[in-house]
Short mmCIF file of C-alpha atoms (C1' of nucleotides) in Angstrom, two decimals:
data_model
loop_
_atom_site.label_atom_id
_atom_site.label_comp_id
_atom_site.label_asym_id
_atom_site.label_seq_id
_atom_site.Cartn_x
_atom_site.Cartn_y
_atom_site.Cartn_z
CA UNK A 1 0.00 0.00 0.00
CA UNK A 2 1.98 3.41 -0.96
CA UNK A 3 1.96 6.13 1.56
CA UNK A 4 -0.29 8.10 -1.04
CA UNK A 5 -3.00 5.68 -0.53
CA UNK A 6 -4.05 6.88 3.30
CA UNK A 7 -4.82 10.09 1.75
CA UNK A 8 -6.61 9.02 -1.08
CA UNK A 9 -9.32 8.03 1.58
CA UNK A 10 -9.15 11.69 2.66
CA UNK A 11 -9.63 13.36 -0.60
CA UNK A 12 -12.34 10.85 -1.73
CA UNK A 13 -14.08 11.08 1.24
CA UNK A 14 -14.07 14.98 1.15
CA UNK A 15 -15.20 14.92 -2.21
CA UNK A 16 -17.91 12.49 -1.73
CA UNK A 17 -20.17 14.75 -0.13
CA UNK A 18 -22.01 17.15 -2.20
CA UNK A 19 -21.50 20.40 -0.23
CA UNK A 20 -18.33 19.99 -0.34
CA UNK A 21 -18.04 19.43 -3.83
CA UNK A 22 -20.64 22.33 -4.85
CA UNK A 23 -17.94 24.42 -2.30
CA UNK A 24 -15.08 23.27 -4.48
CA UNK A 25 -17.00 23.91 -7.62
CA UNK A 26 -18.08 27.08 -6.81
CA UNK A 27 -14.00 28.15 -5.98
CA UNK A 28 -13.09 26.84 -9.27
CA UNK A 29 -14.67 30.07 -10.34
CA UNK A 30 -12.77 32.05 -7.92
CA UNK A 31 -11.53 32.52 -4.83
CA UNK A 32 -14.50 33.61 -2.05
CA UNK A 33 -15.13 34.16 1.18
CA UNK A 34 -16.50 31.75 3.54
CA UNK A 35 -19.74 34.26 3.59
CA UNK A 36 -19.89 34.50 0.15
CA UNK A 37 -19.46 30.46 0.04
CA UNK A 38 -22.29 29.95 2.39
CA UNK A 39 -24.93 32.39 0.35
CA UNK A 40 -25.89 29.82 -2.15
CA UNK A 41 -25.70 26.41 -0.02
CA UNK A 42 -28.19 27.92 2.30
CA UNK A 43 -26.28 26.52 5.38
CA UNK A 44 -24.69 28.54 8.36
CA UNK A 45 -21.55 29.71 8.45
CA UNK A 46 -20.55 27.41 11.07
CA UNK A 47 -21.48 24.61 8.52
CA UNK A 48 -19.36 26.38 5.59
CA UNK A 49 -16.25 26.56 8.14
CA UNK A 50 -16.80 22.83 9.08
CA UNK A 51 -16.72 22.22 5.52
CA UNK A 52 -13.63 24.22 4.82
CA UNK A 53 -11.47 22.47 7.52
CA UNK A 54 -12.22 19.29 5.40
CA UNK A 55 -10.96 20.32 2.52
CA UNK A 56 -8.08 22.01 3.79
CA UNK A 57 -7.17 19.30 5.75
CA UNK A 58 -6.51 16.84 2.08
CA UNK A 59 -5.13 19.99 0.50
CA UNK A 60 -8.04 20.96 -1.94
CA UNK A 61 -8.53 24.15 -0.85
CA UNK A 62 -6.35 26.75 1.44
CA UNK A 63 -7.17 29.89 3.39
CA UNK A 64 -5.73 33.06 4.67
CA UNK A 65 -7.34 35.32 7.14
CA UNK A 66 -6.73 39.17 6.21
CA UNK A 67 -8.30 41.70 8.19
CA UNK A 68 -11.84 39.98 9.52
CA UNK A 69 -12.41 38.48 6.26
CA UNK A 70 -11.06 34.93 5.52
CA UNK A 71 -10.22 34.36 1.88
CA UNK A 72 -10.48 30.82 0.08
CA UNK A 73 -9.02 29.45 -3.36
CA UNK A 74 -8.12 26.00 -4.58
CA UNK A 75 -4.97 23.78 -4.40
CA UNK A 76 -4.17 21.82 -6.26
CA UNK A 77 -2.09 18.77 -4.48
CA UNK A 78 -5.00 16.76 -3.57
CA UNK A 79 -6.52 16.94 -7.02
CA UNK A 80 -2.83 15.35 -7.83
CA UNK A 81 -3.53 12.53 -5.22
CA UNK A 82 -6.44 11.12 -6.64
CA UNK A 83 -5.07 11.75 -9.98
CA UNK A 84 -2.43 9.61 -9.20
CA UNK A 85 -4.86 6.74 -7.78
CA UNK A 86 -7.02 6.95 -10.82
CA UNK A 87 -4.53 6.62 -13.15
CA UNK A 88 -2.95 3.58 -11.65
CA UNK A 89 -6.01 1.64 -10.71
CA UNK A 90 -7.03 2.03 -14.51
CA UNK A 91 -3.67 0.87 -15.76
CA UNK A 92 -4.17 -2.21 -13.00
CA UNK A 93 -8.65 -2.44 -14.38
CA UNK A 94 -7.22 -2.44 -17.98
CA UNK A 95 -5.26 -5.11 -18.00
CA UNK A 96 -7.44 -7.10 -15.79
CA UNK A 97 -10.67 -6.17 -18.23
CA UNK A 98 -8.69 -7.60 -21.02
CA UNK A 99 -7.33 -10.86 -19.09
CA UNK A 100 -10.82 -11.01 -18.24
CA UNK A 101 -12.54 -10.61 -21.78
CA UNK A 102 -10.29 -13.32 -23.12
CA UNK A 103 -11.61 -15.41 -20.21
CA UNK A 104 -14.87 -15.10 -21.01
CA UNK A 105 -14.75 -14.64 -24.50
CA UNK A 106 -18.25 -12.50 -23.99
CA UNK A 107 -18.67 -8.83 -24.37
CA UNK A 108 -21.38 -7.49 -21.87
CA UNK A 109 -21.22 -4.01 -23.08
CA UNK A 110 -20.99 -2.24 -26.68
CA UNK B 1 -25.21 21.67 -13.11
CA UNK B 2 -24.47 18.29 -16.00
CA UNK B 3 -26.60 15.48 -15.57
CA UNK B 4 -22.99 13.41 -15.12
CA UNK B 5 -22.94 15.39 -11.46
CA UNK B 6 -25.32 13.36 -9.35
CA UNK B 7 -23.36 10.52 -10.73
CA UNK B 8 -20.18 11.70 -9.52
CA UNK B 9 -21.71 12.16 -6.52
CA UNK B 10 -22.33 8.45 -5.84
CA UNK B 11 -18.86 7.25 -7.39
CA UNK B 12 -16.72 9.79 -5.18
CA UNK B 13 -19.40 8.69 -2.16
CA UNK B 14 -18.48 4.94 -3.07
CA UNK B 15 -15.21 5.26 -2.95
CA UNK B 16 -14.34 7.93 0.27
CA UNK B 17 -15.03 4.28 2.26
CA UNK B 18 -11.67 2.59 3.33
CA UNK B 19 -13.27 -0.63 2.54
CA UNK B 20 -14.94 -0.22 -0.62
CA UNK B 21 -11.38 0.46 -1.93
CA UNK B 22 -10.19 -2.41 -0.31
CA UNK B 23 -12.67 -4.00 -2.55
CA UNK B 24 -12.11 -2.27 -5.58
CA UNK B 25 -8.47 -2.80 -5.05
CA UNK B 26 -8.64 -6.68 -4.72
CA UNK B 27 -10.83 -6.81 -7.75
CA UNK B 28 -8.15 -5.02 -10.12
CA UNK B 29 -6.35 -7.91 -8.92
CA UNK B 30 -8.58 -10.14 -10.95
CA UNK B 31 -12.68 -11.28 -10.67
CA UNK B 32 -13.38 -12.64 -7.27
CA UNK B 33 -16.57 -14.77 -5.02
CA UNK B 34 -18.02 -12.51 -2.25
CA UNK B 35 -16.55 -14.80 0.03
CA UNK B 36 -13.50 -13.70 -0.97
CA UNK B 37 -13.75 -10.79 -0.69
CA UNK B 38 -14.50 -11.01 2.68
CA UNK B 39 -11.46 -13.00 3.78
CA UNK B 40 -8.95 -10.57 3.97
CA UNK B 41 -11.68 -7.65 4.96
CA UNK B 42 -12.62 -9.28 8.72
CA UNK B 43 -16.11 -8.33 8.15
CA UNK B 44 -18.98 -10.46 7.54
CA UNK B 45 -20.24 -11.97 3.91
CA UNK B 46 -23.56 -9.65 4.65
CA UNK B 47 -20.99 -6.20 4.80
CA UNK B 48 -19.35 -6.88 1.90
CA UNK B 49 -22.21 -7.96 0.17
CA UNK B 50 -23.98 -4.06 0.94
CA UNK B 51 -21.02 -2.60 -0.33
CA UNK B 52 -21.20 -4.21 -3.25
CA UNK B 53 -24.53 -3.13 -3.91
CA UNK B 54 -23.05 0.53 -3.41
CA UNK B 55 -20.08 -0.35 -5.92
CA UNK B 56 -22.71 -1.73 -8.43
CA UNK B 57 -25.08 1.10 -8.16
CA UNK B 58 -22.40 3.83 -9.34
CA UNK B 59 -21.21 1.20 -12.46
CA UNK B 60 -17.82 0.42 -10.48
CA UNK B 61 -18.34 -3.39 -10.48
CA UNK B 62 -20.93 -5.57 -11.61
CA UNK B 63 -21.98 -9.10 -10.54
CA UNK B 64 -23.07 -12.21 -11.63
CA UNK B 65 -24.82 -15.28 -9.67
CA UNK B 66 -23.85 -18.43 -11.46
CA UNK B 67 -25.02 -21.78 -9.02
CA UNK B 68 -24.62 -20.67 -5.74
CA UNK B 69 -21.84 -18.40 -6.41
CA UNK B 70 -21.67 -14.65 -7.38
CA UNK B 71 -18.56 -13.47 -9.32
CA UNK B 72 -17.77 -9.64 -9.01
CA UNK B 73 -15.36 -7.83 -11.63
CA UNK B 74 -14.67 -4.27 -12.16
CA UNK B 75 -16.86 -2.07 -14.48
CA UNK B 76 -14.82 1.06 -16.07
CA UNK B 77 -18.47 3.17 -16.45
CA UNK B 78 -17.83 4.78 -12.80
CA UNK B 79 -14.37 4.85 -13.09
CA UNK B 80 -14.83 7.19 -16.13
CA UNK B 81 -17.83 9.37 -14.34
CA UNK B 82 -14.93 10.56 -12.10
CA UNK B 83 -12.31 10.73 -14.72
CA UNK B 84 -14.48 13.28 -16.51
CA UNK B 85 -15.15 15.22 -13.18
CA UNK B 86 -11.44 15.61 -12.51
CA UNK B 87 -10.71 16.61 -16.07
CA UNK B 88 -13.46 19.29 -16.27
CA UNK B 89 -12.41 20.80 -12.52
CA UNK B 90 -8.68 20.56 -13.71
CA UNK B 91 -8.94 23.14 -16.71
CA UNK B 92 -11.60 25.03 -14.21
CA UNK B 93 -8.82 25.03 -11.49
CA UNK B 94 -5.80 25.43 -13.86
CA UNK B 95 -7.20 28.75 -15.14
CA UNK B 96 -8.55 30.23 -11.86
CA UNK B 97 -5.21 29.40 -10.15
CA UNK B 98 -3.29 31.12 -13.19
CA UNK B 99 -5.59 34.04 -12.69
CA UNK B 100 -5.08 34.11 -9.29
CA UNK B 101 -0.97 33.73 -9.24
CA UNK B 102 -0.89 37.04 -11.71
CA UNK B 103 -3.36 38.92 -9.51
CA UNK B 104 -1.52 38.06 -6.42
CA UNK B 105 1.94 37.55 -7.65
CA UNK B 106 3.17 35.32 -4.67
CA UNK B 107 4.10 31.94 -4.52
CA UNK B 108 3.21 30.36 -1.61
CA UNK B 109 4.51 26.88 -2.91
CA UNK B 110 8.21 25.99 -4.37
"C1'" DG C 1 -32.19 -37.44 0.99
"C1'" DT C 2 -28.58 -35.22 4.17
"C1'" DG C 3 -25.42 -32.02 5.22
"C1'" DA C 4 -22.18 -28.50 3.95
"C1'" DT C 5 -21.45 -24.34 1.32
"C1'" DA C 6 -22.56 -19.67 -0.52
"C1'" DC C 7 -25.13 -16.31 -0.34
"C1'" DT C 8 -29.42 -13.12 0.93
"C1'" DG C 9 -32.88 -10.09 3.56
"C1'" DA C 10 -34.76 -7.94 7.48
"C1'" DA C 11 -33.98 -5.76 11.57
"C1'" DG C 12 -31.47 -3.37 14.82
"C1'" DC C 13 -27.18 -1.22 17.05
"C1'" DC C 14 -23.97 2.39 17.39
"C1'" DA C 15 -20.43 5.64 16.02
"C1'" DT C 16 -19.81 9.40 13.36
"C1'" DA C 17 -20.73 13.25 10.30
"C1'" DA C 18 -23.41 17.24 9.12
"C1'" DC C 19 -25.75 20.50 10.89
"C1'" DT C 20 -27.57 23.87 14.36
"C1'" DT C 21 -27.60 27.44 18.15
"C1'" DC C 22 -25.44 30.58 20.87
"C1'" DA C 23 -22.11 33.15 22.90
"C1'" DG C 24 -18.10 34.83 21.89
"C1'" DT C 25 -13.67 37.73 19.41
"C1'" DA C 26 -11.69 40.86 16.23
"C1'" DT C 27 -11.96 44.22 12.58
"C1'" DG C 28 -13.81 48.12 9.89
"C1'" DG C 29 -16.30 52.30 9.32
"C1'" DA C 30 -19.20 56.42 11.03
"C1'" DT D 1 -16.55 55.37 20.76
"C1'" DC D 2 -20.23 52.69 18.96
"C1'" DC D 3 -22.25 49.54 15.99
"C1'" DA D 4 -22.22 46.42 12.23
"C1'" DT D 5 -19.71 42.91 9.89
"C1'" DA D 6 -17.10 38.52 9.50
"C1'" DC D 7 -15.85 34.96 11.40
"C1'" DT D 8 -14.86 31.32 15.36
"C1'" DG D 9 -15.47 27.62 19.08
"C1'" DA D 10 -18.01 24.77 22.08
"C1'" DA D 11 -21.75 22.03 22.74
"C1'" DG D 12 -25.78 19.62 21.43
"C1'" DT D 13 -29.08 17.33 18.05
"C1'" DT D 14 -30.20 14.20 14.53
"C1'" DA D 15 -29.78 11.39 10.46
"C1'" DT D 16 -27.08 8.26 8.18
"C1'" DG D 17 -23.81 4.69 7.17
"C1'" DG D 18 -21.39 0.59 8.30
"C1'" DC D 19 -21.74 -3.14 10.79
"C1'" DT D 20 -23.83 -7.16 13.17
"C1'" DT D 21 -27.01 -11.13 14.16
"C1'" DC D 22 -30.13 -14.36 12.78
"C1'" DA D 23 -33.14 -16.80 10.15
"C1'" DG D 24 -33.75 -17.86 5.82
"C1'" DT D 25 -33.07 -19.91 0.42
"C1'" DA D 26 -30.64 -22.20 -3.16
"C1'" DT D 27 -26.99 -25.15 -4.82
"C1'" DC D 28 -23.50 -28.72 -4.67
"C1'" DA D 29 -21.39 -33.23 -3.25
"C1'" DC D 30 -22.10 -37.51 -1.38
#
DNA sequence: GTGATACTGAAGCCATAACTTCAGTATGGA
DNA sequence: TCCATACTGAAGTTATGGCTTCAGTATCAC
């Protein structure tokens, strides 16, 4: 098991939940603040913070405080990480597929 | 908001669980029983077998009975839901993080 | 048929995750 | 200085997800 694949869990799992994911969509227009973040979501901003420390925590998204206004943009190292898993698991599925289809000698899909 | 979203929903849900990567891991390995499955996992045949029904409800495996045995392989369908997301984000991020270097013009990474 | 194997379904338990409220702190502007 | 803004932290609620047990059903080998 590589050392990448602990936080693999982390990014997955941040990403798996869909407030979290509109949170990281809506940044990929832009860097916000966590008010601005918790307009559309219709949660507190209690919730949004919650939220934030997630993502920060597996490196999708960082913050800086300036003034009373906290400021939030993407990152882009634990995109990377699940890039990484991704791509090796479908090097791994390919191969396996294709040992498989032989097997089988049947083609379920088109 | 594309209709792939929801999707990508359930496939980043499916796999943010330790042990439905486990799963998905031992299957890129090759096609496998549920009983199998289970061995290495320390979890009963009735777990595995409800996280397989989350794995086959987001296209990343699919199962056969056959006698008294069910056979689960990998499916690349939910693999590719995700693939997509992460492709569409990474252009998103790429530009908004260029954007954002030039309007900030600070490097807070080597 | 008998018994072992391989799985399934319903029901319930329990830890955690997502959210809230509320009572703060710190900053910005008049 | 005074008030509004922007956020923060602690504590509590509630729903959900992952797991179990247990009582099945179906298949295989003898």
């Amino acid at each position: 098991m590589p050392a990448s694949t602990l936080k693999a869990d982390q990014v997955f799992n941040a990403l798996g939940d869909p407030t979290r994911r509109a949170i990281v969509e809506q940044l990929s227009r832009g860097p916000s603040t966590v008010s601005r973040l918790a307009e559309p979501l219709d949660i507190t901003l209690t919730a949004v913070r919650q939220h934030l420390h997630v993502l920060e925590g597996c490196k999708l998204v960082s913050t800086r405080k300036v003034g009373r206004t906290r400021t939030c943009q993407l990152e882009k190292k634990g995109l990377a990480v699940i890039e990484d898993w991704i791509h090796a698991q479908r090097s791994m599925w390919d191969s396996a597929l294709d040992n498989l289809g032989a097997l089988l000698e049947e083609d379920g899909e088109p």
